[in-house]
CSV table of C-alpha atoms in Angstrom, one decimal:
chain,number,residue,atom,x,y,z
A,1,MET,CA,-14.2,-3.9,-28.3
A,2,LYS,CA,-10.7,-3.9,-29.8
A,3,LYS,CA,-10.0,-0.6,-28.2
A,4,LEU,CA,-11.1,-2.0,-24.8
A,5,VAL,CA,-8.8,-5.0,-25.2
A,6,LEU,CA,-5.9,-2.8,-26.3
A,7,LEU,CA,-6.5,-0.5,-23.2
A,8,LEU,CA,-6.5,-3.5,-20.9
A,9,ALA,CA,-3.3,-4.9,-22.5
A,10,LEU,CA,-1.5,-1.6,-22.1
A,11,THR,CA,-2.7,-1.3,-18.5
A,12,ILE,CA,-1.5,-4.8,-17.6
A,13,SER,CA,1.8,-4.1,-19.4
A,14,ALA,CA,2.3,-0.8,-17.5
A,15,TYR,CA,1.6,-2.5,-14.2
A,16,SER,CA,4.0,-5.4,-15.0
A,17,PHE,CA,6.7,-2.9,-15.9
A,18,ALA,CA,6.3,-0.9,-12.7
A,19,GLN,CA,6.3,-3.9,-10.4
A,20,ASN,CA,7.9,-7.3,-10.8
A,21,THR,CA,8.7,-10.3,-8.8
A,22,TYR,CA,12.2,-11.1,-7.7
A,23,THR,CA,13.8,-13.8,-5.6
A,24,ILE,CA,16.5,-12.6,-3.3
A,25,ASN,CA,18.2,-14.9,-0.8
A,26,ASN,CA,15.4,-17.3,-1.1
A,27,GLU,CA,12.9,-14.5,-0.5
A,28,THR,CA,10.3,-13.7,-3.1
A,29,LEU,CA,9.5,-10.0,-3.3
A,30,GLU,CA,7.3,-7.7,-5.4
A,31,LEU,CA,9.5,-4.6,-6.2
A,32,LYS,CA,8.8,-1.4,-7.9
A,33,THR,CA,11.3,0.1,-10.3
A,34,GLU,CA,12.0,3.7,-9.5
A,35,VAL,CA,15.1,4.3,-11.7
A,36,GLU,CA,16.4,2.5,-14.7
A,37,GLY,CA,19.8,2.8,-16.2
A,38,ASP,CA,23.2,1.1,-15.8
A,39,TYR,CA,22.1,0.9,-12.2
A,40,ASP,CA,18.4,0.3,-11.3
A,41,LEU,CA,16.8,1.4,-8.0
A,42,LEU,CA,14.0,-0.9,-6.8
A,43,TRP,CA,11.9,-0.6,-3.7
A,44,ASN,CA,8.6,-1.5,-1.9
A,45,THR,CA,7.1,-1.5,1.5
A,46,PHE,CA,6.6,-4.6,3.5
A,47,ASP,CA,4.6,-4.5,6.8
A,48,GLY,CA,5.1,-0.7,6.8
A,49,THR,CA,8.9,-1.0,6.3
A,50,TYR,CA,10.7,0.5,3.3
A,51,ARG,CA,13.2,-1.8,1.6
A,52,TYR,CA,15.5,-0.6,-1.2
A,53,PHE,CA,17.6,-2.6,-3.7
A,54,ILE,CA,20.2,-1.8,-6.4
A,55,LYS,CA,20.5,-3.8,-9.6
A,56,ASN,CA,23.9,-3.5,-11.2
A,57,GLN,CA,24.9,-3.8,-14.9
A,58,GLY,CA,25.2,-7.6,-14.5
A,59,GLY,CA,21.6,-7.8,-13.2
A,60,GLN,CA,22.6,-8.7,-9.6
A,61,LEU,CA,20.3,-7.3,-6.9
A,62,THR,CA,21.8,-6.0,-3.7
A,63,GLU,CA,19.7,-4.8,-0.7
A,64,LEU,CA,20.6,-1.5,1.0
A,65,THR,CA,20.6,-1.9,4.7
A,66,ASN,CA,21.1,0.2,7.8
A,67,THR,CA,21.1,-2.0,10.9
A,68,LYS,CA,21.1,-0.8,14.5
A,69,GLY,CA,23.9,-2.4,16.5
A,70,ALA,CA,24.2,-3.3,20.2
A,71,ASP,CA,25.4,0.3,20.9
A,72,ASN,CA,22.0,1.5,19.6
A,73,LYS,CA,23.7,3.2,16.6
A,74,TYR,CA,23.1,2.5,12.9
A,75,ASP,CA,25.9,1.0,10.9
A,76,ASN,CA,25.1,2.9,7.6
A,77,ALA,CA,26.1,-0.1,5.6
A,78,TYR,CA,24.1,1.0,2.6
A,79,LYS,CA,26.6,3.9,2.0
A,80,ALA,CA,29.5,1.4,1.6
A,81,THR,CA,27.3,-0.8,-0.6
A,82,LEU,CA,26.5,2.2,-2.9
A,83,GLU,CA,30.2,3.3,-3.1
A,84,THR,CA,31.3,-0.3,-3.9
A,85,LEU,CA,28.7,-0.7,-6.7
A,86,ALA,CA,28.8,2.7,-8.3
A,87,GLY,CA,32.2,4.2,-7.2
A,88,ILE,CA,30.7,7.6,-6.2
A,89,ASP,CA,30.8,9.1,-2.7
A,90,ALA,CA,27.6,8.3,-0.8
A,91,SER,CA,28.5,10.0,2.6
A,92,LYS,CA,25.6,12.5,2.2
A,93,THR,CA,23.1,10.0,0.9
A,94,LYS,CA,20.2,9.2,3.1
A,95,LEU,CA,18.2,5.9,3.1
A,96,THR,CA,15.1,7.6,1.6
A,97,LEU,CA,13.5,7.2,-1.8
A,98,TYR,CA,14.3,10.7,-2.9
A,99,SER,CA,18.0,10.7,-1.7
A,100,LEU,CA,18.7,7.2,-3.2
A,101,LYS,CA,16.9,8.2,-6.4
A,102,ASN,CA,19.2,11.2,-6.8
A,103,TYR,CA,22.3,9.1,-6.0
A,104,VAL,CA,21.4,6.4,-8.6
A,105,ASN,CA,20.6,9.0,-11.2
A,106,GLN,CA,24.0,10.7,-10.7
A,107,SER,CA,25.7,7.3,-10.9
A,108,ASN,CA,23.9,6.5,-14.2
A,109,ALA,CA,24.8,9.9,-15.6
A,110,ALA,CA,28.5,9.3,-14.7
A,111,SER,CA,28.4,5.9,-16.3
A,112,ASP,CA,26.4,6.9,-19.4
A,113,SER,CA,26.9,10.4,-21.0
A,114,THR,CA,23.6,10.1,-22.7
A,115,TYR,CA,21.6,9.5,-19.5
A,116,THR,CA,19.3,12.3,-18.4
A,117,TYR,CA,17.1,12.6,-15.3
A,118,ASP,CA,14.9,14.9,-13.3
A,119,ASN,CA,16.1,15.5,-9.7
A,120,SER,CA,13.2,17.6,-8.6
A,121,LYS,CA,12.1,17.2,-5.0
A,122,PRO,CA,8.9,15.2,-4.1
A,123,LYS,CA,5.7,17.3,-4.3
A,124,LEU,CA,3.5,17.9,-1.4
A,125,LYS,CA,0.0,16.5,-1.4
A,126,THR,CA,-3.0,17.7,0.7
A,127,ARG,CA,-6.0,16.2,2.4
A,128,ILE,CA,-8.9,18.2,3.8
A,129,GLY,CA,-11.3,16.9,6.4
A,130,VAL,CA,-14.2,17.7,8.7
A,131,PHE,CA,-14.9,16.2,12.2
A,132,SER,CA,-17.1,16.4,15.2
A,133,GLY,CA,-17.1,14.9,18.7
A,134,ILE,CA,-17.2,15.7,22.4
A,135,THR,CA,-14.8,17.2,24.9
A,136,ASN,CA,-14.6,17.9,28.6
A,137,ASN,CA,-12.1,20.7,27.9
A,138,PRO,CA,-9.2,19.0,29.8
A,139,PHE,CA,-7.2,22.1,30.3
A,140,VAL,CA,-10.0,24.3,31.6
A,141,VAL,CA,-11.4,24.3,35.2
A,142,ASN,CA,-14.5,22.1,34.9
A,143,PRO,CA,-15.6,21.1,38.5
A,144,ASN,CA,-18.5,18.9,37.4
A,145,ASN,CA,-16.7,17.3,34.5
A,146,LYS,CA,-19.3,18.4,32.0
A,147,SER,CA,-18.9,17.6,28.3
A,148,ALA,CA,-19.5,19.8,25.3
A,149,PRO,CA,-19.8,19.3,21.6
A,150,LEU,CA,-16.9,20.1,19.3
A,151,PHE,CA,-16.6,20.4,15.5
A,152,GLY,CA,-14.0,21.5,13.1
A,153,ALA,CA,-12.1,21.2,9.8
A,154,GLU,CA,-8.5,20.4,8.9
A,155,LEU,CA,-5.9,20.7,6.2
A,156,GLU,CA,-3.1,18.0,6.2
A,157,LEU,CA,0.1,18.1,4.1
A,158,PHE,CA,2.4,15.2,3.3
A,159,GLN,CA,5.0,14.1,0.8
A,160,ASP,CA,3.8,12.5,-2.4
A,161,ASN,CA,4.9,8.9,-1.8
A,162,ALA,CA,3.2,5.5,-1.3
A,163,LEU,CA,2.8,5.5,2.4
A,164,PRO,CA,3.7,8.8,4.0
A,165,LYS,CA,4.7,8.4,7.7
A,166,HIS,CA,5.1,12.1,8.4
A,167,SER,CA,2.6,14.9,7.9
A,168,GLY,CA,1.8,18.4,9.1
A,169,PHE,CA,-1.6,19.8,9.7
A,170,LEU,CA,-3.5,23.0,10.3
A,171,ASN,CA,-6.9,22.6,12.0
A,172,ILE,CA,-9.6,24.8,13.4
A,173,ARG,CA,-12.1,23.6,16.0
A,174,ALA,CA,-14.8,25.1,18.0
A,175,THR,CA,-16.4,23.9,21.3
A,176,GLY,CA,-19.9,25.0,22.2
A,177,ASN,CA,-21.7,26.2,25.3
A,178,THR,CA,-24.0,23.9,27.2
A,179,ASP,CA,-26.6,24.6,29.9
A,180,ASP,CA,-24.3,22.9,32.5
A,181,PHE,CA,-21.0,24.4,31.4
A,182,LYS,CA,-20.8,28.0,30.2
A,183,TYR,CA,-17.6,27.9,28.2
A,184,SER,CA,-17.0,28.0,24.5
A,185,SER,CA,-13.8,28.4,22.5
A,186,THR,CA,-12.3,28.5,19.0
A,187,GLN,CA,-8.8,26.9,18.5
A,188,ILE,CA,-6.5,27.2,15.5
A,189,ALA,CA,-3.6,24.8,15.7
A,190,LEU,CA,-0.4,23.8,13.9
A,191,GLY,CA,0.7,20.2,14.4
A,192,TYR,CA,2.7,17.2,13.4
A,193,ARG,CA,1.8,13.5,13.0
A,194,PHE,CA,3.9,10.4,12.9
A,195,ARG,CA,2.3,7.1,11.7
A,196,PHE,CA,4.0,4.4,13.7
A,197,ILE,CA,1.7,1.7,12.2
A,198,ASN,CA,1.4,2.5,8.5
A,199,LYS,CA,-0.6,0.1,6.2
A,200,PRO,CA,-2.2,0.7,2.9
A,201,ARG,CA,-5.7,0.3,4.4
A,202,PHE,CA,-5.2,1.9,7.8
A,203,ASN,CA,-2.7,3.7,10.0
A,204,ILE,CA,-2.2,4.6,13.6
A,205,TYR,CA,-0.4,7.8,14.6
A,206,GLY,CA,0.7,10.0,17.4
A,207,GLN,CA,0.3,13.7,17.0
A,208,THR,CA,1.3,16.9,18.7
A,209,LYS,CA,-0.1,20.4,18.4
A,210,PHE,CA,3.0,22.6,18.8
A,211,ALA,CA,1.4,26.0,18.3
A,212,THR,CA,-2.2,27.2,19.1
A,213,PHE,CA,-4.3,30.3,19.1
A,214,ILE,CA,-7.4,30.1,21.3
A,215,ALA,CA,-10.2,32.6,21.7
A,216,SER,CA,-12.6,31.7,24.5
A,217,LYS,CA,-15.7,33.0,26.2
A,218,SER,CA,-17.0,31.9,29.6
A,219,SER,CA,-19.7,32.9,32.1
A,220,ILE,CA,-18.7,33.4,35.8
A,221,THR,CA,-21.3,33.6,38.5
A,222,TYR,CA,-20.3,35.0,41.9
A,223,GLU,CA,-22.0,36.5,45.0
A,224,ASP,CA,-22.2,40.2,45.3
A,225,SER,CA,-20.1,41.0,48.4
A,226,SER,CA,-22.0,44.3,49.0
A,227,ASN,CA,-25.4,42.6,48.7
A,228,PRO,CA,-25.3,39.0,50.2
A,229,GLY,CA,-27.7,36.6,48.6
A,230,THR,CA,-27.4,38.4,45.3
A,231,PHE,CA,-25.5,36.6,42.5
A,232,ILE,CA,-23.9,38.3,39.5
A,233,THR,CA,-23.2,36.6,36.2
A,234,GLU,CA,-20.4,38.0,34.1
A,235,ASP,CA,-19.2,37.1,30.6
A,236,VAL,CA,-15.4,36.9,30.3
A,237,SER,CA,-13.6,36.7,26.9
A,238,SER,CA,-9.9,36.0,26.4
A,239,SER,CA,-7.5,35.1,23.6
A,240,GLY,CA,-3.9,34.2,23.2
A,241,PHE,CA,-1.1,32.3,21.4
A,242,ASP,CA,0.6,29.4,23.0
A,243,ILE,CA,3.2,26.7,22.4
A,244,PRO,CA,1.6,24.0,24.5
A,245,LEU,CA,2.8,20.7,22.9
A,246,ILE,CA,-0.6,19.0,23.2
A,247,PHE,CA,-0.3,15.2,22.5
A,248,GLY,CA,-2.9,12.8,21.1
A,249,LEU,CA,-3.5,9.6,19.3
A,250,GLY,CA,-5.4,8.9,16.1
A,251,ALA,CA,-6.2,6.3,13.4
A,252,ASP,CA,-7.2,6.5,9.7
A,253,PHE,CA,-9.2,3.9,7.8
A,254,LYS,CA,-9.2,3.9,4.0
A,255,VAL,CA,-12.7,4.4,2.6
A,256,GLY,CA,-13.1,5.5,-1.0
A,257,ASN,CA,-10.9,8.4,-2.0
A,258,GLY,CA,-10.2,9.3,1.6
A,259,PHE,CA,-10.2,8.1,5.2
A,260,ILE,CA,-12.5,7.8,8.1
A,261,THR,CA,-10.5,9.3,11.0
A,262,PHE,CA,-10.7,8.9,14.7
A,263,VAL,CA,-8.7,11.1,17.1
A,264,ALA,CA,-8.3,11.1,20.9
A,265,ASP,CA,-6.9,14.6,21.3
A,266,SER,CA,-5.6,16.5,24.3
A,267,LEU,CA,-4.5,13.5,26.3
A,268,PHE,CA,-1.8,15.6,27.9
A,269,ALA,CA,0.4,18.6,27.3
A,270,ALA,CA,4.0,19.4,28.0
A,271,PHE,CA,3.4,23.0,29.1
A,272,ILE,CA,-0.2,23.1,30.2
A,273,ASP,CA,-1.5,21.4,33.4
A,274,THR,CA,-4.6,19.3,33.0
A,275,GLU,CA,-7.4,19.6,35.5
A,276,ASP,CA,-8.5,16.9,37.9
A,277,ASN,CA,-10.8,15.2,35.3
A,278,PHE,CA,-9.6,12.4,33.1
A,279,PRO,CA,-9.1,13.9,29.6
A,280,LEU,CA,-12.1,13.2,27.3
A,281,ASP,CA,-11.5,14.8,23.9
A,282,ILE,CA,-12.6,12.5,21.0
A,283,ALA,CA,-13.6,13.2,17.4
A,284,LEU,CA,-14.8,11.3,14.4
A,285,GLY,CA,-14.5,12.6,10.8
A,286,TYR,CA,-13.7,12.0,7.2
A,287,LYS,CA,-10.8,13.4,5.1
A,288,PHE,CA,-10.2,13.0,1.4
A,289,ASN,CA,-7.3,13.6,-0.9
A,290,LEU,CA,-7.2,16.7,-3.1
């Protein structure tokens, strides 16, 4: 029992150390401490937006901002703030957690000769998933607008931080033959996702497949010109690499150690013409963190 109480106390203490409440300009915020030294770096996400703060040796908190002006350009005010506080050139510092962490670590090392730090880059994390759905093969001639089943698997890579907005993925998917539409294919694709709504429990993103390899097989039936009334069915196979820029939308919903994911793929492409049918290419799946 004593061990359990001690463990709970340590857990609560660790959480309290990692995240504390601060009042800044009459605003109460829960902030995480990323760097501690003569200068502290604090941050958190609020409604999907990252906010960063510097605490100086006197304990005063200053927010780092980068406001877009009427000319649609950012003012980079945070760089001047950093240089005023720490006295070190911040012209190459970006308003990202890794870049700010590196800058504050350098400032602490310049201020305190005994200060040591690790400036290694953030690690990549991965998720794997499986999915299935239906498609009317929007980029293939499909006169009767017939749908076919699809299924596949995916590997997604992203930076190891609280709410990654950007990720890359590699997926493989296969579409099957049906009695009404004799076409099947296997697609291997490289793509990119941007989460424009990014919450702890769900996110919504746009994605693009910028490189694909497709192997397909179809059956073509035509009339024998030398023997009218006789029809010939021929199997045709093809394969090829393309840079189609296929765009889609998706959403992830946090469940357990992973996400239930829904994707509306192949809505349109920059370099492939869609056929006359409205694009129908949807999949539901589950992906989990490794």
